[in-house]
Coordinates of C-alpha atoms in Angstrom, one line a residue:
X1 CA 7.1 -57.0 -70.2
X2 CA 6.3 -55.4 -73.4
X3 CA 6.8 -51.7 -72.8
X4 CA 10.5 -51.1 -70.8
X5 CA 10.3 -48.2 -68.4
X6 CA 12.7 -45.6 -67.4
X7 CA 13.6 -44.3 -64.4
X8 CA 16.0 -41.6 -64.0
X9 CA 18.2 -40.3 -61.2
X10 CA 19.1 -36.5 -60.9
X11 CA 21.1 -34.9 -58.6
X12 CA 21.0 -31.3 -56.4
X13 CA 22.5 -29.0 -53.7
X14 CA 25.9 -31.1 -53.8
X15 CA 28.0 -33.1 -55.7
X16 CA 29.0 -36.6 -54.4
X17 CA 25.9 -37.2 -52.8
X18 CA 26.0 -40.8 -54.1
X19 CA 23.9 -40.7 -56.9
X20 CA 25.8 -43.9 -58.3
X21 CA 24.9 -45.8 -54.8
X22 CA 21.2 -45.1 -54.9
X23 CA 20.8 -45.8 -58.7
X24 CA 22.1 -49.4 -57.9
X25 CA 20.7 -50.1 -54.4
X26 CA 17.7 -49.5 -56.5
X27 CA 18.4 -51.6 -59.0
X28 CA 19.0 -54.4 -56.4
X29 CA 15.9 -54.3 -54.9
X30 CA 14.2 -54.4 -58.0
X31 CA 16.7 -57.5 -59.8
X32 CA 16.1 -59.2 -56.4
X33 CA 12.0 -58.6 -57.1
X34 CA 12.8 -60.8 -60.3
X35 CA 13.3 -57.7 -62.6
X36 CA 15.6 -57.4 -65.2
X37 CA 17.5 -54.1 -64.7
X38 CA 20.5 -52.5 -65.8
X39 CA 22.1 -48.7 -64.9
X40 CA 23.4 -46.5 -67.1
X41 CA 25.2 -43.4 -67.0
X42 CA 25.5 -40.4 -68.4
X43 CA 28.6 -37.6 -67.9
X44 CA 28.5 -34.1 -68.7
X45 CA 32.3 -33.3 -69.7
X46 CA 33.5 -33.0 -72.8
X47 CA 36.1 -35.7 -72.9
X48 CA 34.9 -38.6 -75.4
X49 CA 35.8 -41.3 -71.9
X50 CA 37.5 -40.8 -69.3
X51 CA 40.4 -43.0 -70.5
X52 CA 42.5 -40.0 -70.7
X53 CA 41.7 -38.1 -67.2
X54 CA 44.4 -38.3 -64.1
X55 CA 43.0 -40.3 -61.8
X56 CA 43.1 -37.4 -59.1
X57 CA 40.3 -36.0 -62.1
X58 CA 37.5 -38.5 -61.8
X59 CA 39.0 -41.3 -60.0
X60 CA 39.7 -44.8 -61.6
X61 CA 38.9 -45.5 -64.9
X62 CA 36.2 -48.6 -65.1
X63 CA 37.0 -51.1 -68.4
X64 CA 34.2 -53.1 -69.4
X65 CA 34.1 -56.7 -71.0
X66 CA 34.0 -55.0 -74.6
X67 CA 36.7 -52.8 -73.9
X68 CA 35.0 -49.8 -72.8
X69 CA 36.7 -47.2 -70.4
X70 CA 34.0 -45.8 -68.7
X71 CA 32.9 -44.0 -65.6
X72 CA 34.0 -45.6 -61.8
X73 CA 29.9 -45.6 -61.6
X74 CA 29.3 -48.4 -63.8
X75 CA 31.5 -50.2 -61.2
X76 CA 29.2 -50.2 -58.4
X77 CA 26.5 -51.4 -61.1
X78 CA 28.4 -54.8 -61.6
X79 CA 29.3 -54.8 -57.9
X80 CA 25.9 -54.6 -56.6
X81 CA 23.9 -56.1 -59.8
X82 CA 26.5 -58.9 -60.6
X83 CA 25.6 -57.8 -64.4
X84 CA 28.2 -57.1 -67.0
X85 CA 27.9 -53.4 -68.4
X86 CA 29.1 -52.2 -71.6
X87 CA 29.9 -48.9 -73.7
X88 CA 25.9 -48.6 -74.0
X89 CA 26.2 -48.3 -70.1
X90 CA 28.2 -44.8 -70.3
X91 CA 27.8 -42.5 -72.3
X92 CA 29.4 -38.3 -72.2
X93 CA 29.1 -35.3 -74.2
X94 CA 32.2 -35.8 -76.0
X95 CA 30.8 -39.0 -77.5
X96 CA 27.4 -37.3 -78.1
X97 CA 28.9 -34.1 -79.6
X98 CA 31.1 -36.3 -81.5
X99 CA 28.7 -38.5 -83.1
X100 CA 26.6 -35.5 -84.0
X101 CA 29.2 -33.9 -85.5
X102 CA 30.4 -37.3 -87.4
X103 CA 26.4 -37.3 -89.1
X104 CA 26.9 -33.7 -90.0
X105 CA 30.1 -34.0 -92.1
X106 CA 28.3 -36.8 -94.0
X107 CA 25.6 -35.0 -94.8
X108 CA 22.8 -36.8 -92.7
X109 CA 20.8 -33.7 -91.6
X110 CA 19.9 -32.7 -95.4
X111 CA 21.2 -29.0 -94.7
X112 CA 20.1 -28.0 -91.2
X113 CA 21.4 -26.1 -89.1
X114 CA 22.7 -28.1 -86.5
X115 CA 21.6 -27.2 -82.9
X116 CA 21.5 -28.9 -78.9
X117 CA 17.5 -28.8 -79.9
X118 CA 16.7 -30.8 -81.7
X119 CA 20.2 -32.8 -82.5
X120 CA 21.4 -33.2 -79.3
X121 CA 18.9 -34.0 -77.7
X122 CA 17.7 -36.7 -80.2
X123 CA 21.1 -38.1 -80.1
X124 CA 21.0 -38.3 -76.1
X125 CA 17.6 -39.7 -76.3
X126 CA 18.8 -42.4 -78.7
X127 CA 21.7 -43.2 -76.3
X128 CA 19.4 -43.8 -73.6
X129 CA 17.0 -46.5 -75.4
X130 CA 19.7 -48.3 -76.6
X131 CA 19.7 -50.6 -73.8
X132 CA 15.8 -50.3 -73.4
X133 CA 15.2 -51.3 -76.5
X134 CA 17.4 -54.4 -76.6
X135 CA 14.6 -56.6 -75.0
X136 CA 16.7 -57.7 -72.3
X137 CA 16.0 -55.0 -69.8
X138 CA 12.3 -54.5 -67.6
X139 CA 13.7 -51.3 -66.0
X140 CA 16.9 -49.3 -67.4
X141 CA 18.3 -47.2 -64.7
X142 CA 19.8 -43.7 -66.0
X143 CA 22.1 -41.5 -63.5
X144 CA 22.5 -38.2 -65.0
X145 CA 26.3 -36.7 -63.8
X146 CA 26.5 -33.4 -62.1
X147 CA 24.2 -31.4 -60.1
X148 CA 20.8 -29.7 -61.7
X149 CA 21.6 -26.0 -62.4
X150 CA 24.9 -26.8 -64.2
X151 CA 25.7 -25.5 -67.5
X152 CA 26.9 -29.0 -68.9
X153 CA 23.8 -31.1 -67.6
X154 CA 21.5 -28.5 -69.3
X155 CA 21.2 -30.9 -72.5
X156 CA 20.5 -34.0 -70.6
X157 CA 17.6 -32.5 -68.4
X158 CA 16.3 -31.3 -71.6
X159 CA 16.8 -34.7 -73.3
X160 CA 14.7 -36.4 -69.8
X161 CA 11.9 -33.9 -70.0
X162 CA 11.3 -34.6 -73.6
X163 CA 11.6 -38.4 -72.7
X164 CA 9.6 -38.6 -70.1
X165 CA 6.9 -36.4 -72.0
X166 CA 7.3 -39.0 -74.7
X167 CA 6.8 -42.3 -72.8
X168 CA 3.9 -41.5 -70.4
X169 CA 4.1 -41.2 -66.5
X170 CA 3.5 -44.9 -66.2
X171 CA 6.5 -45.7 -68.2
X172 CA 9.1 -43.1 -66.7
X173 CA 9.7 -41.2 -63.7
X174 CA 12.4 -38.8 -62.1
X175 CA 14.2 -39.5 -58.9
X176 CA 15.7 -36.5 -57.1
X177 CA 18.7 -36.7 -54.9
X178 CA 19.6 -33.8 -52.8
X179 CA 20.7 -32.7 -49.4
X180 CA 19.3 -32.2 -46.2
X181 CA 21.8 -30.0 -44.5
X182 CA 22.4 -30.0 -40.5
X183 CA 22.9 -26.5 -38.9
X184 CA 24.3 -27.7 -35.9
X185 CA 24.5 -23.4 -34.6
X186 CA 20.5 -23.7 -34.9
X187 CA 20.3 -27.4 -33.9
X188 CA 17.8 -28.7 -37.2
X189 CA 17.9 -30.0 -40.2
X190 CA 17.1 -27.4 -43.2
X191 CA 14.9 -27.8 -46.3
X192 CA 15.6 -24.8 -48.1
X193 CA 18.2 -25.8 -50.4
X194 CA 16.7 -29.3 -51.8
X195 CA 13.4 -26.4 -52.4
X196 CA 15.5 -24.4 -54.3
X197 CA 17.2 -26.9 -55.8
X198 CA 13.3 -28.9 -56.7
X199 CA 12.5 -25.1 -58.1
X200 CA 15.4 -25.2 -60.4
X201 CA 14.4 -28.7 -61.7
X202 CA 11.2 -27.4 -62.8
X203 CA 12.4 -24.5 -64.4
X204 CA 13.5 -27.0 -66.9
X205 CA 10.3 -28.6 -67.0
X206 CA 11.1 -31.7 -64.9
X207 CA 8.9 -32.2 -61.9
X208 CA 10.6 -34.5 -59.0
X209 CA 8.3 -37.5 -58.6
X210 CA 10.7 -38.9 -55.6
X211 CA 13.1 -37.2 -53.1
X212 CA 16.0 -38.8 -51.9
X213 CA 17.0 -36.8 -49.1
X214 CA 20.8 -37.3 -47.9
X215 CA 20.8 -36.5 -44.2
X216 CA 23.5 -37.0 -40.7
X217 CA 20.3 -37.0 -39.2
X218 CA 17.0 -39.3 -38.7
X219 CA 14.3 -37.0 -41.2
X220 CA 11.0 -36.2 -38.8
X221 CA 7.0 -36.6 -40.0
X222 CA 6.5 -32.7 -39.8
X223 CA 9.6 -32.1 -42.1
X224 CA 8.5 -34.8 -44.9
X225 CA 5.3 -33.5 -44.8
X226 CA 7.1 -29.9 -45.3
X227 CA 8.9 -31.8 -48.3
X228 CA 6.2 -33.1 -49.9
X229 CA 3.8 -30.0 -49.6
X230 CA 6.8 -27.7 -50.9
X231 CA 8.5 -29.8 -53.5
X232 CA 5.1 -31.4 -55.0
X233 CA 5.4 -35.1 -54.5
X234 CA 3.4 -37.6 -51.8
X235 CA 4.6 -38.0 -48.6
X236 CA 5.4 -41.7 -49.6
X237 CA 7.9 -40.5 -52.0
X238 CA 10.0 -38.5 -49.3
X239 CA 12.8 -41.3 -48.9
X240 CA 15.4 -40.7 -46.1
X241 CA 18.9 -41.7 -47.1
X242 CA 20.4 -41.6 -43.8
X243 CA 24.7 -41.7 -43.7
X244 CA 25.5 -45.8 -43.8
X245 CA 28.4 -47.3 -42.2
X246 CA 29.0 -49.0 -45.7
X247 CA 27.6 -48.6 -48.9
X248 CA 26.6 -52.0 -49.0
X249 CA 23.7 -51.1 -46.5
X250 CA 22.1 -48.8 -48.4
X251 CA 20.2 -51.6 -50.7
X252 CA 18.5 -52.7 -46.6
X253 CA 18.0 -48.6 -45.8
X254 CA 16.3 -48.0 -49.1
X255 CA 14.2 -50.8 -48.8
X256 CA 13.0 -49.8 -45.3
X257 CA 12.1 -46.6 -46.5
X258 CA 9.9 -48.4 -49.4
X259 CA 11.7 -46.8 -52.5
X260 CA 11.7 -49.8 -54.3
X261 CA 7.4 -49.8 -53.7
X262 CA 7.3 -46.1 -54.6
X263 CA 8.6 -47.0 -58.3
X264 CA 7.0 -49.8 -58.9
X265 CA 3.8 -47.9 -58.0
X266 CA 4.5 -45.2 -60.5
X267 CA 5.3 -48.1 -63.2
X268 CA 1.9 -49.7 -62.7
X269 CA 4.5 -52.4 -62.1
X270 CA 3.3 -55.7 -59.6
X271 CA 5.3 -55.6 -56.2
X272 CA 3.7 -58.5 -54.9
X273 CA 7.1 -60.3 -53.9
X274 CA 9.3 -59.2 -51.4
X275 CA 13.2 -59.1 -52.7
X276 CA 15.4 -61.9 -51.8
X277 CA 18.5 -60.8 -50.3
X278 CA 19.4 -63.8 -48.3
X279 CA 23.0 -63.9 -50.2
X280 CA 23.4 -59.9 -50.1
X281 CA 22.8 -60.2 -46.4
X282 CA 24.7 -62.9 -46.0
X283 CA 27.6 -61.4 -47.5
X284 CA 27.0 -58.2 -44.7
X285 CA 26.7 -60.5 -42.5
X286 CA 30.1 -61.9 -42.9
X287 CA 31.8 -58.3 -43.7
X288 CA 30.1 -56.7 -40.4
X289 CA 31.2 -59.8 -38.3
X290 CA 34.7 -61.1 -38.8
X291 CA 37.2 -63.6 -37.1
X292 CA 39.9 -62.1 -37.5
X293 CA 42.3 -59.1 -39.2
X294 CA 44.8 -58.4 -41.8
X295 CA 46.4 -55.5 -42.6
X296 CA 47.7 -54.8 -46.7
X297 CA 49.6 -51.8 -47.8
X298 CA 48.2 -50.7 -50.8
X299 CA 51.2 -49.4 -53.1
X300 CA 50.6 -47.1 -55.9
X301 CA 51.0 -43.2 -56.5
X302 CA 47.8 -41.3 -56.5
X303 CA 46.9 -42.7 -53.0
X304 CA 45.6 -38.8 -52.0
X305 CA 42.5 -39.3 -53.7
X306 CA 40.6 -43.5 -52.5
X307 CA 38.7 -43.2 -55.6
X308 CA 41.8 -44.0 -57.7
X309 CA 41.8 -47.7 -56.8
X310 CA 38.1 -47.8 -56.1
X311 CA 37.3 -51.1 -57.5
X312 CA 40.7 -52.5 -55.3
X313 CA 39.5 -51.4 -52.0
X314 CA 36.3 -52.5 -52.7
X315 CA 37.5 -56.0 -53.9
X316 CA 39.6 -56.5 -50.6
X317 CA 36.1 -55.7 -48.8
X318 CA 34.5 -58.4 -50.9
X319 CA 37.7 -60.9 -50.7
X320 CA 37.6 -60.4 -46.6
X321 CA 34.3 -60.8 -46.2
X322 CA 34.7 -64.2 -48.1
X323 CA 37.7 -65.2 -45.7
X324 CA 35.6 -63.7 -42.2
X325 CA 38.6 -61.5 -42.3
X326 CA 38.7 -57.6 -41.9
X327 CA 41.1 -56.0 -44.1
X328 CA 42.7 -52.9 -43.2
X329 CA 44.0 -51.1 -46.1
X330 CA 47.0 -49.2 -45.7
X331 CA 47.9 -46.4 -48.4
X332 CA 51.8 -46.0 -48.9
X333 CA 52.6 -43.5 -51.5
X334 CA 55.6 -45.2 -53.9
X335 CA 57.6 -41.8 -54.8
X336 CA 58.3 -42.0 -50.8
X337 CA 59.3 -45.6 -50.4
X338 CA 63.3 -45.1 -50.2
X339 CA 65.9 -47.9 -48.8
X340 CA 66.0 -46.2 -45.5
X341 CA 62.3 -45.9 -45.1
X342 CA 60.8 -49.2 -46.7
X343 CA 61.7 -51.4 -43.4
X344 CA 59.3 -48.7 -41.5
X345 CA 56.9 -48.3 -44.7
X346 CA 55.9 -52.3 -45.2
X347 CA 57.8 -54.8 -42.8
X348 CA 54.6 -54.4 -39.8
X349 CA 52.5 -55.7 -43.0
X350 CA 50.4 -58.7 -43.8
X351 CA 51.0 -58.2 -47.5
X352 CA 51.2 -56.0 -50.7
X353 CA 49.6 -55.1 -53.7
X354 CA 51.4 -52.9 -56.2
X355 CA 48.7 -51.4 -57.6
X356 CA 48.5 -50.2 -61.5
X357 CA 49.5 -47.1 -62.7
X358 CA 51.4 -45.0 -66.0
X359 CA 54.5 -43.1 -66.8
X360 CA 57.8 -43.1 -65.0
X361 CA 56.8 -41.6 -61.2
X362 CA 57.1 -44.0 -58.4
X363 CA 58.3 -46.7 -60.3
X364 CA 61.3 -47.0 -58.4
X365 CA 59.4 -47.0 -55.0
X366 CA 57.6 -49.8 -56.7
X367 CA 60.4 -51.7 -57.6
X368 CA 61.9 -51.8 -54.0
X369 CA 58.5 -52.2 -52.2
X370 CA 58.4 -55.7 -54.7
X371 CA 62.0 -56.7 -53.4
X372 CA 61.4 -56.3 -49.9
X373 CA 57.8 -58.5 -50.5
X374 CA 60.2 -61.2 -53.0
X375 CA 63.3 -61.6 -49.9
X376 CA 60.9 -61.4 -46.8
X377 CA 58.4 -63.9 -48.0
X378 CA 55.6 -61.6 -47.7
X379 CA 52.8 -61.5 -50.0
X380 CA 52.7 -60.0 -52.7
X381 CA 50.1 -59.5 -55.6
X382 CA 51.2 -56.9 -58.9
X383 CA 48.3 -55.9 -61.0
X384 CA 49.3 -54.4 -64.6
X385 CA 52.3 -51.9 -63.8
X386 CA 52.7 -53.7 -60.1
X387 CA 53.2 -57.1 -62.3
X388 CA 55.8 -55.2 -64.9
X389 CA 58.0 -54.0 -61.8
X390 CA 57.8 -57.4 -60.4
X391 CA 59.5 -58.1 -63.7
X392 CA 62.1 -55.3 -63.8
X393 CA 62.9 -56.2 -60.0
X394 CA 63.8 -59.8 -60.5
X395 CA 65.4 -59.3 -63.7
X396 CA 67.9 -56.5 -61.8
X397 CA 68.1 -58.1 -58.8
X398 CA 68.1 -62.2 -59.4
X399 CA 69.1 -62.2 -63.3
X400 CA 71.5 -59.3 -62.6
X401 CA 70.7 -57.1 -65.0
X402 CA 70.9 -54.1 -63.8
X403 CA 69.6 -51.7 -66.9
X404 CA 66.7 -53.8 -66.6
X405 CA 63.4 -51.7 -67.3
X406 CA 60.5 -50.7 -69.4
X407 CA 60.7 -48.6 -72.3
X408 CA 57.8 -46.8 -70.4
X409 CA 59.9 -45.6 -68.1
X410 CA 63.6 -45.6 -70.1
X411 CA 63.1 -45.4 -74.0
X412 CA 66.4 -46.1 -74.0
X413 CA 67.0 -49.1 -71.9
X414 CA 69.2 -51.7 -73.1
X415 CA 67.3 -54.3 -71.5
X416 CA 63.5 -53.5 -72.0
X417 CA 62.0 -56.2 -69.9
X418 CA 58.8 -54.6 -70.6
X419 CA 58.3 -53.4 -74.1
X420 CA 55.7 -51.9 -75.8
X421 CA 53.6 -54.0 -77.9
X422 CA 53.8 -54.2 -81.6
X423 CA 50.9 -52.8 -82.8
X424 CA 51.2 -50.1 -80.2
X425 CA 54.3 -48.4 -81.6
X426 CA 52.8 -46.3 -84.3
X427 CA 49.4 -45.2 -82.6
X428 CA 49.6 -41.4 -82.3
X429 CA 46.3 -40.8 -80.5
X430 CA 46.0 -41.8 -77.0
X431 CA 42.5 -42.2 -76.3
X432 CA 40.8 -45.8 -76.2
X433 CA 44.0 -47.3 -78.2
X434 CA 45.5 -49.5 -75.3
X435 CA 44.7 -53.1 -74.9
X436 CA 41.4 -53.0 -74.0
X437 CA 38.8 -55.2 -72.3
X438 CA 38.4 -58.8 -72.2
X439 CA 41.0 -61.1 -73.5
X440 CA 41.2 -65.0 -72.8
X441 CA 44.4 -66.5 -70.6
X442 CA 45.1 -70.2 -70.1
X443 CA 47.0 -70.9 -67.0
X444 CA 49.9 -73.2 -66.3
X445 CA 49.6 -76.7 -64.1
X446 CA 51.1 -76.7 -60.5
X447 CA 50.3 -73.2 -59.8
X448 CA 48.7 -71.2 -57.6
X449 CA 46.6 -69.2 -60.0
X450 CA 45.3 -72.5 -61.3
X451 CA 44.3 -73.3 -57.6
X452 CA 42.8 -70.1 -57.2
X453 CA 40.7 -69.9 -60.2
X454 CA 40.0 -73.7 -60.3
X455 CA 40.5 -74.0 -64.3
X456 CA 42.5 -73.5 -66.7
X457 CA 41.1 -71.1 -69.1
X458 CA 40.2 -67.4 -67.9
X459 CA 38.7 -64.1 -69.1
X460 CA 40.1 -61.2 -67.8
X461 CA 39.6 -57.0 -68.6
X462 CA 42.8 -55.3 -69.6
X463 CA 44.0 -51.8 -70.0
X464 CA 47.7 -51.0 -71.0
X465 CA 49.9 -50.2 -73.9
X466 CA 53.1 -52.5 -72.5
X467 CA 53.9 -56.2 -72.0
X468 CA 56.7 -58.5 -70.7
X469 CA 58.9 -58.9 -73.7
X470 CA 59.1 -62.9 -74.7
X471 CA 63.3 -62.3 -75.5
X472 CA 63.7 -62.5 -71.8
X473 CA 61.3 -65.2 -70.8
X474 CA 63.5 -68.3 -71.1
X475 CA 66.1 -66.1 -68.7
X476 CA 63.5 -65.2 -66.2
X477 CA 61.8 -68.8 -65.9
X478 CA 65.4 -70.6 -65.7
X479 CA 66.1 -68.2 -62.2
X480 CA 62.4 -68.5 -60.8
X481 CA 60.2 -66.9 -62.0
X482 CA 57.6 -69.4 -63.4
X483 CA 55.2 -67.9 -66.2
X484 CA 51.7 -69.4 -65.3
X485 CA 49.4 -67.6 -67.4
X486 CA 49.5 -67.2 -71.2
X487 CA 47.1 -65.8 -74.1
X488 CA 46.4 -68.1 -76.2
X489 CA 45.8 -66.1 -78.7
X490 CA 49.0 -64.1 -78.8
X491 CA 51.7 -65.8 -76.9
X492 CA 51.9 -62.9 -74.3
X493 CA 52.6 -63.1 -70.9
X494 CA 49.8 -62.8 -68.6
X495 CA 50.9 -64.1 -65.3
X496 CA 54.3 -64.8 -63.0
X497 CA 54.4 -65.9 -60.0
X498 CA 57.8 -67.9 -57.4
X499 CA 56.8 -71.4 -56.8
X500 CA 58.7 -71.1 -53.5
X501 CA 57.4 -68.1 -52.1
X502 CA 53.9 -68.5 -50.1
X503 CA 52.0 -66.0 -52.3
X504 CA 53.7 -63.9 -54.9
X505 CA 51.7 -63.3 -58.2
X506 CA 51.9 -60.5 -60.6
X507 CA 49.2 -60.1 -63.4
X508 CA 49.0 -57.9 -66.4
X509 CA 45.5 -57.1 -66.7
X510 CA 42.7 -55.9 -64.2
X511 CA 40.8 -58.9 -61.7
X512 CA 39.6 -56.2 -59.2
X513 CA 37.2 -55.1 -62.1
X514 CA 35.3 -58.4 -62.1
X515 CA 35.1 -58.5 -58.5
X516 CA 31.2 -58.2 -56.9
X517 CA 29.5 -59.0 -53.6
X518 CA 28.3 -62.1 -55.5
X519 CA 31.8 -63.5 -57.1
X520 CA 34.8 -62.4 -55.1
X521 CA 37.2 -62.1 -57.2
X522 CA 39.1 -65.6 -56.7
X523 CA 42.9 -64.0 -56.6
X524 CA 41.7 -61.3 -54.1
X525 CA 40.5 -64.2 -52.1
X526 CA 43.7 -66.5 -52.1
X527 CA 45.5 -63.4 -51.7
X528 CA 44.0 -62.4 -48.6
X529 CA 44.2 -65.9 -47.3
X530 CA 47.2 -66.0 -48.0
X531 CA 47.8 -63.0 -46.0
X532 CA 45.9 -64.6 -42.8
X533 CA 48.5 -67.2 -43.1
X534 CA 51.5 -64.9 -43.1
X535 CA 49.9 -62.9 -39.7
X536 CA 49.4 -66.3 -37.9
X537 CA 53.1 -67.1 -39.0
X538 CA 54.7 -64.0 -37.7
X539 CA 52.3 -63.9 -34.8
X540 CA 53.9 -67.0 -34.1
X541 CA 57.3 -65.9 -34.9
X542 CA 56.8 -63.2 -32.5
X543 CA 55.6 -64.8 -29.4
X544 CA 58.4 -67.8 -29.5
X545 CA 60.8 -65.0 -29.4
X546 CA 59.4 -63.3 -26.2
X547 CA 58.2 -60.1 -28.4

């Protein structure tokens, strides 16, 4: 294709609609038509990334392959698309305001006055090509964050309109999500808002040229054609997103309501072949239809909010489907896990996962939920922090050192297990200065990450500031616990793991982030197959003692 086109999603009415989950069940159907798509995203706060946000903010922060922290979004892209993404993929209005604010101090603006229009708006426009204008891309998918009518998204509408003026109708067009709400008092579904909410879009000079209506409830001829009449698009383009019992249907919902068709019309693009989704269903297949159960408690401290460890959950559900197993995830907050409640808390489990996490609160819940997994034989799998307190816990508890810790949570620890690394120690500003994205590992013989993985040398995303300290590795290997994964590179510490326990494996950086419905992530899959195991075991255990 010589011209890429542009296709952008907006959303009204209500946040959390799941703008993110259309833009790439979108972009499935049309990669699965042979197109080469990508998604982008763009965020309307002011932060530069959302590396420095509380997770209870904005939910997990997503690390790309070149290091970029960026919006839990660009997660479902990769998920669903099986695509890398990159910092071109995000973008906010801290980095735009930044970088027009960099060109200003060095004079590139000859003397103007510096204002959203033109400046900002250029720069946004910019951002949004990048990827277009790559050559790699056929369609580049842009989600714009927030809901039309805010304050912060006003520069980004702006920036659409212009675009989309700019390119041609054949080259870019505007999909509108919004809400259908149920008045269950009056017994029908109401169209007023997503009017309203159409009205305000073309205040701005955007006109909707497809609806994506979020409803509870099957959406009726009469009230598309009320859609279409009142909001000024064809009745075609009056798609019904009907509530899914898993995101992973929506690709199958949007395709029966011919969204996929509707684009490629506007694009003057040919959609002569129907998508192939024999492995996408497959995998539903095998998620909606398994053999058998496993329950994992998953341990971390900003359980309130299931966006936190988004890309976790989601890479059990990818992990099970893999194994025919369901996995039912159990949330157990660490501050709470005491020696008098952990027995109650984790011993009715199939396994745990420490999850990641920063600063000093829960640690020690961690810490015990990782000794009760180590003297039980239950399986356990640390990522990042979880693999740092599987550290501090066998070096108190096995080595005996009982001042064991990490200068994250004790600056003054005698014994800092976990240290913070070198080039760390004098870096004052806290944004995007951790270890960052992908960095090699080669992994040890006789191990089980080396079965897992089936080689020996790895890629994995990271995102911390602290590492096992080397001075205590000859200690920790000589009472158990083996180190089977090392950067080349550096000489760091990537993986530990007990040869004689049936699954426990701690690992410093991030494998739920390369986990899709495609490629499993292979840890997540021994893990949970490991946890099978253990359920048949105790199962076992149970019955031969008349429980």
């Amino acid at each position: 294709m010589a011209n890429t086109k542009y296709v952008f999603v907006t959303g009204g009415v209500s946040s959390s609609l799941g703008k993110g989950i259309i833009a790439a069940s979108l972009a499935k159907l049309l990669q699965a038509r042979g197109y080469r798509v990508t998604i982008q995203k763009l965020d309307p706060y002011i932060n530069v990334d959302p590396g420095t946000l509380n997770p209870y903010e904005h939910g997990e922060c997503y690390v790309t392959d070149d290091g970029a922290e960026t919006d839990l979004d660009l997660g479902h892209y990769e998920r669903f698309l099986n695509t890398p993404t990159s910092q071109a993929n995000n973008v906010t209005t801290g980095r735009i305001y930044q970088s027009v604010i960099q060109k200003e101090r060095r004079g590139e603006f000859l003397g103007k006055t510096v204002q959203v229009v033109p400046h900002i708006t250029n720069e946004i426009k910019e951002r949004i090509q990048i990827l277009g204008k790559s050559g790699n891309y056929d369609i580049v998918i842009t989600e714009i964050g927030g809901t039309v009518g805010d304050i912060e998204s006003l520069p980004y509408i702006e920036a659409v309109r212009q675009l989309k003026w700019e390119l041609g109708d054949a080259n870019a067009l505007v999909i509108h999500l919004t809400l259908i709400p149920y008045l269950s008092a009056a017994g029908e579904l109401k169209t007023k808002p997503t009017q309203h909410s159409v009205k305000t879009l073309m205040e701005s000079g955007i006109k909707a040229d497809i609806l994506v209506c979020r409803t509870e409830h099957e959406l009726s001829d009469d009230l598309r054609r009320k859609l279409a009449l009142f909001c000024n698009v064809r009745q075609e383009a009056v798609i019904e997103s009907i509530d899914a019992s898993t995101i992973y249907d929506v690709p199958n919902l949007m395709l029966e309501e011919g969204l996929d068709k509707v684009v490629l019309k506007q694009l003057l693009l040919q959609d002569d072949d129907e998508p192939n989704l024999e492995k996408w269903n497959d995998f539903l297949q095998r998620h909606k239809n398994p053999k058998c159960q496993v329950t994992i408690g998953l341990i971390g401290k900003y359980v309130e909010l299931q966006d936190s460890y988004k890309s976790i959950l989601e890479s059990f559900i990818h992990a099970g489907a893999e194994n025919e197993v369901k996995v039912n995830v159990v949330s157990i907050h660490s501050e709470y896990i005491t020696k008098d409640t952990i027995e109650n808390k984790i011993a009715h489990l199939d396994g745990i996962l420490v999850a990641p996490g920063f600063g000093e609160r829960g640690t020690e819940g961690k810490i015990k939920a990782v000794q009760y997994a180590r003297e039980n034989k239950l399986p356990f799998f640390g990522i990042c922090l979880g693999m740092q307190m599987a550290v501090i816990e066998y070096s108190r508890n096995v080595l005996g050192i009982k001042e064991a810790s990490s200068v994250e949570v004790d600056k003054n620890t005698p014994h800092p297990v976990i240290d913070i690394m070198e080039e760390q120690k004098s870096i004052t500003d806290m944004g995007g200065t951790m270890r960052l994205g992908s960095w090699d590992c080669e992994l040890m013989e006789n191990s089980k990450v080396l079965e897992a993985y089936g080689k020996s040398m790895i890629a994995e995303r990271h995102r911390h500031r602290y590492e096992y300290n080397n001075n205590y590795k000859e200690q920790l290997e000589k009472a158990g616990l083996r180190t089977t994964g090392i950067n080349p590179k550096t000489g760091l510490v990537e993986i530990v793991e007990i040869p004689d326990h049936p699954w426990f494996v701690g690992v410093q950086y991030h494998p739920e982030y390369k986990s899709t419905v495609a490629n499993p992530h292979p840890l997540f899959i021994a893990f949970i197959r490991a946890a099978v195991e253990y359920s048949k075991k105790d199962k076992s255990a149970k019955v031969s003692q008349g429980l």
